[in-house]
XYZ file of C-alpha atoms in Angstrom:
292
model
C -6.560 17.668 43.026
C -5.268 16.348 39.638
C -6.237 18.456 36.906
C -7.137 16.828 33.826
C -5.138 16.566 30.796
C -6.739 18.522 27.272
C -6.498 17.588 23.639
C -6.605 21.271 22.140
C -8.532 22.485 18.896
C -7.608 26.047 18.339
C -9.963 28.445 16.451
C -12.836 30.441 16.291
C -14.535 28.158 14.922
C -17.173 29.950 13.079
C -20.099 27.897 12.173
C -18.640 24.545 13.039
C -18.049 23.792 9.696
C -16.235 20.565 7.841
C -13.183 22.336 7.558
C -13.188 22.649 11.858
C -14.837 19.103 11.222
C -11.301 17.631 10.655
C -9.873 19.830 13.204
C -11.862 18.360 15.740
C -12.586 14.957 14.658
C -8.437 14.727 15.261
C -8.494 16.494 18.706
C -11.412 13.730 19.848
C -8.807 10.627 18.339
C -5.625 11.852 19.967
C -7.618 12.823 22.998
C -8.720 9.533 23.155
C -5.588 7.819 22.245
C -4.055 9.944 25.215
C -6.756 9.748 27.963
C -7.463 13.009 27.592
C -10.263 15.895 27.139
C -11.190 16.206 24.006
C -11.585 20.456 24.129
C -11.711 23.461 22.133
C -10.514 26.610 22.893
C -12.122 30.099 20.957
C -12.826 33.370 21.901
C -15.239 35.816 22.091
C -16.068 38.350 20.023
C -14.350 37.529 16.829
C -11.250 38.904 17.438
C -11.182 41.167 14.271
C -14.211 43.192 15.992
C -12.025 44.292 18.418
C -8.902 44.432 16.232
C -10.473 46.680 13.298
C -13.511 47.781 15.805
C -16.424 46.996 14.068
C -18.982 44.202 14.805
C -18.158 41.347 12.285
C -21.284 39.332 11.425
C -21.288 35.584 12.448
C -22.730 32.374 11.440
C -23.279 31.466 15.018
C -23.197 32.484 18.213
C -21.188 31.306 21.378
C -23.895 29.336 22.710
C -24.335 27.537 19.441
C -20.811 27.142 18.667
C -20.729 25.247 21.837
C -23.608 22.910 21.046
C -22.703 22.070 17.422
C -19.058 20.969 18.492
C -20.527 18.347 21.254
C -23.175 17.417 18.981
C -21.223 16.501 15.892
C -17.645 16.261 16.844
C -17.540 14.970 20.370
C -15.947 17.682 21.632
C -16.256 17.372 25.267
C -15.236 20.919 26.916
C -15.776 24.195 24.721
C -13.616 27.219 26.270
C -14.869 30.556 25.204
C -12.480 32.843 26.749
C -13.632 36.925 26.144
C -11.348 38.041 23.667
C -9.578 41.677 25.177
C -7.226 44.243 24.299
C -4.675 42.714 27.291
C -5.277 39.188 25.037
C -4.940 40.654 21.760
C -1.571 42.099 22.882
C -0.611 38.810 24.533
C 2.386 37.659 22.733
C 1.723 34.527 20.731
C 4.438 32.145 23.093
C 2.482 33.595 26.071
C -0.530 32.157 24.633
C 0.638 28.532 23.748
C 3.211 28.487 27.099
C 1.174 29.921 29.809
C -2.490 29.879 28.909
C -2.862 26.554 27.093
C -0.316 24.564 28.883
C 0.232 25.824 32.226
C -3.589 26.854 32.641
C -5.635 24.707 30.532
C -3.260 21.399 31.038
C -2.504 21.207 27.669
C -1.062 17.974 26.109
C -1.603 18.134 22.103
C -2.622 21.023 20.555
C -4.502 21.160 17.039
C -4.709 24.002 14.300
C -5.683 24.434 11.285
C -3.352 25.470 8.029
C -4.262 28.955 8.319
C -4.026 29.720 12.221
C -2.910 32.540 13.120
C -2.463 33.705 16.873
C -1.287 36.516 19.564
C 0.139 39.947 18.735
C -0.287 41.173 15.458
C -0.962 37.479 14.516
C 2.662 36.533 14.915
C 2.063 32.743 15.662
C 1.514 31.041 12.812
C 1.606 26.613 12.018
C 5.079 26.629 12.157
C 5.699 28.354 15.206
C 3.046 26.559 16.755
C 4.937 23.176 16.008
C 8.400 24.628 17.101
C 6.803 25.727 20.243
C 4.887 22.497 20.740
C 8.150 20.503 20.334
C 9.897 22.844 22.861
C 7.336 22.283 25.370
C 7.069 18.654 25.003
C 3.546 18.145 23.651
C 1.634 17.132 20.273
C 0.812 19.266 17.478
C -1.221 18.570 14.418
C -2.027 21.153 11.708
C -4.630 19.874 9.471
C -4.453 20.708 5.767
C -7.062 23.168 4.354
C -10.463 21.004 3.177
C -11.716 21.258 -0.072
C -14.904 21.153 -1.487
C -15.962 20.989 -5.467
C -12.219 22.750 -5.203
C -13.858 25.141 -3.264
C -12.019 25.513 -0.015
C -14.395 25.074 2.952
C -14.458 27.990 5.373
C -16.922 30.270 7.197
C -16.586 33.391 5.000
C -17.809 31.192 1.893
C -20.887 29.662 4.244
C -21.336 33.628 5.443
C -22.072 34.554 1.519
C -24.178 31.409 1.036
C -26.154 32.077 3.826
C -26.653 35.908 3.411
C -28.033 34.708 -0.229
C -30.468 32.190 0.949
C -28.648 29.362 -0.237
C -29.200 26.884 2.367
C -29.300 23.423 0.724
C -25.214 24.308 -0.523
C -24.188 26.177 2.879
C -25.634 22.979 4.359
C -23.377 20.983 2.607
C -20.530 22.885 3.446
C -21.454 23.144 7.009
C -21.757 19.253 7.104
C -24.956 20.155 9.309
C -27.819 21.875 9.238
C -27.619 26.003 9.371
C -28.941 26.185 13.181
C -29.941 29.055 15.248
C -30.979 29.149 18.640
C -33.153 31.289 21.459
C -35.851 31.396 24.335
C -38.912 31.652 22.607
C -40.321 34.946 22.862
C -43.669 36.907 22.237
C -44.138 37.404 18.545
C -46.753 38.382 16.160
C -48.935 35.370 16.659
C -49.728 35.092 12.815
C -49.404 31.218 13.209
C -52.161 30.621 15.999
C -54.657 32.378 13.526
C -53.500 30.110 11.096
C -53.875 26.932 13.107
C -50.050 26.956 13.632
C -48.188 27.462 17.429
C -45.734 30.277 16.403
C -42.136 30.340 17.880
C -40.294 33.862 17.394
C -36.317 33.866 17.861
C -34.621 36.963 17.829
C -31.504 36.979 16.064
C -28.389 37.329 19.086
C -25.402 40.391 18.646
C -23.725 39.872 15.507
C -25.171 37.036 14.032
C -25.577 36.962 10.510
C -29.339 37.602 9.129
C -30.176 34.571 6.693
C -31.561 36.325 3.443
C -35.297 37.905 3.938
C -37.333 35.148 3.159
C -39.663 31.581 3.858
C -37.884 28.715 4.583
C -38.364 24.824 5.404
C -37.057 24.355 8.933
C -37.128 21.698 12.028
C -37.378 22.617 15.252
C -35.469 20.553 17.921
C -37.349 21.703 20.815
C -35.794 21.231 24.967
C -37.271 17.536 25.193
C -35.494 16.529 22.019
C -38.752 16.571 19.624
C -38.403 17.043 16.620
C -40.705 18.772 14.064
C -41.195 20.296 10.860
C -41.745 23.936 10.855
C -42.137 27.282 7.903
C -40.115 30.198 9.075
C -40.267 33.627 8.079
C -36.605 35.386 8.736
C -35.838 38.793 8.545
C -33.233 40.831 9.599
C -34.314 40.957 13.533
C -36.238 38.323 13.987
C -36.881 34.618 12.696
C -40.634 33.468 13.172
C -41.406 30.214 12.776
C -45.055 28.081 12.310
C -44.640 24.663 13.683
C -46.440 21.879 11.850
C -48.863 19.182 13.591
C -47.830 20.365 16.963
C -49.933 21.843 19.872
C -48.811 23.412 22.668
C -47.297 26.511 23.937
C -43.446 27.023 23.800
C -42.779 30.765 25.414
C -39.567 30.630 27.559
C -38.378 27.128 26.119
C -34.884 27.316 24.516
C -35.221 25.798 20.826
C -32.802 24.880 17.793
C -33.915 25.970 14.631
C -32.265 24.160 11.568
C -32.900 25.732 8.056
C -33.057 23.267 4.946
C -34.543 25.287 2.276
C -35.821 28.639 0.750
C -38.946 28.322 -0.264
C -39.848 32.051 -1.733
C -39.285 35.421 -0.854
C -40.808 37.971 1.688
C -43.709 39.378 0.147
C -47.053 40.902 0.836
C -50.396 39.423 0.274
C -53.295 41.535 -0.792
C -55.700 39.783 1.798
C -56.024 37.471 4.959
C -57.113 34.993 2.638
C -54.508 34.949 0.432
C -51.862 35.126 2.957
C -53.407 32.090 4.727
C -53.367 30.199 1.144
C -49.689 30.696 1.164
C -48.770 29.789 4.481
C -50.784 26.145 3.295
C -48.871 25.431 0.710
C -45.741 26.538 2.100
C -46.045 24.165 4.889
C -47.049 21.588 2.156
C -43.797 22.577 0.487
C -42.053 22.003 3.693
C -43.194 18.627 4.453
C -42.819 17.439 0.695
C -39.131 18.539 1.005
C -38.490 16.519 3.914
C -40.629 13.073 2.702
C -38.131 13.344 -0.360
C -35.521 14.279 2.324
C -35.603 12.171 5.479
């Protein structure tokens, strides 16, 4: 059986940001150009958790790097490959030679300015190029992307993030901050307030947003859309869904953040706590009238 031709984006990819924005939106016009699959290839874990071995905290997960990249970018086929201590060894012509080309039917290949891959981090743009040329296929390395002459990346949308500044990590995303889960069992402080409640627990290694109430949507398995509050913490994001009824337990959900509202904090009665949750969710759907 013929195997089908890839387009190649290399990187981790963490986030999906606009800097892997250009990366991608470049693999989908050659791939197209060529007849090909438009495809990424990334590992996991990041490969610095194994390299230095300690967990290094994410912006997303796997699973959601995967769903950003066909949702924004048109990526087609997302390869997460596990990323070993045989792999990390692997020299870097190995890689390109034998595992993109050979295995993944590599045609074009595209990296970023900073790309570094195989042992030690010995491939680099240039020898990506050289090899490329050798081999008989494309190569594109996109320049870095700037932002306010800020240069886009994920360890800059990591700080914003930690620090609750979601409007400006937004912005350097180029999408919504989005987290994803099976509902599960939480507190149920919503239903007494009149709200379904959807609790996410936060998957290995993925960054905690900063302790605090934010303006969300939730994109739930149907495609609905709605407005939501969430309370995050460091395990667990809870979330109140506005106007809705109905009972989500098991459903996989999307939960964009737009917005801190205000900070974790405890209320000195039912009452009170109630009175916040009210105008928080009249926060919330202010924000997004003004912000459609």
């Amino acid at each position: 059986m013929e195997q089908k031709k890839r387009v190649i984006a290399l990187g981790f990819f963490d986030g999906v940001h606009n800097g892997h924005g250009a990366l991608m939106r470049r693999t989908a016009q050659v791939a197209q150009e060529l007849g090909a699959v438009p495809s990424a290839f990334t590992f996991d874990p990041h490969p610095q958790t194994v390299i230095l071995g300690r967990p290094m905290p994410l912006l997303t997960s796997p699973e959601d790097r995967a769903d950003l990249m066909p949702k924004y970018y048109g990526i087609q086929d997302v390869i997460v490959e596990p990323f070993t201590v045989p792999r990390m060894k692997q020299p870097w012509q190995d890689f390109v030679a034998s595992t993109l080309v050979k295995d993944l039917h590599a045609v074009h290949l595209v990296a970023g300015h900073d790309y570094h891959f195989g042992y030690k981090g010995e491939g680099n743009p240039q020898r990506l190029q050289q090899i490329c040329q050798e081999l008989g296929i494309g190569c594109d390395i996109i320049p870095k992307v700037e932002m306010e002459g800020i240069t886009v990346s994920s360890t800059y949308i990591r700080t914003l993030v930690a620090q609750g500044e979601m409007e400006r990590a937004n912005e350097f995303l180029g999408h919504p901050y989005t987290l994803s889960d099976r509902v599960a069992h939480g507190k149920k402080l919503g239903s007494t307030l009149g709200f379904p409640t959807v609790n996410l627990r936060l998957k290995e290694n993925v960054l905690s947003p900063a302790k605090g109430v934010y303006a969300t949507k939730v994109i739930l398995e149907n495609g609905e859309t709605h407005l939501a509050v969430t309370d995050g913490n460091q395990l667990t994001i809870e979330g109140y869904i506005l106007d809705f009824t109905g009972d989500l337990y098991g459903q996989k959900i999307q939960m964009e953040f737009y917005k801190y509202l205000r900070e974790e904090r405890k209320f000195p009665s039912f009452e009170a706590l109630t009175a916040e949750v009210m105008h928080n969710a009249d926060q919330t759907r202010e924000y997004f009238a003004q912000h459609p």
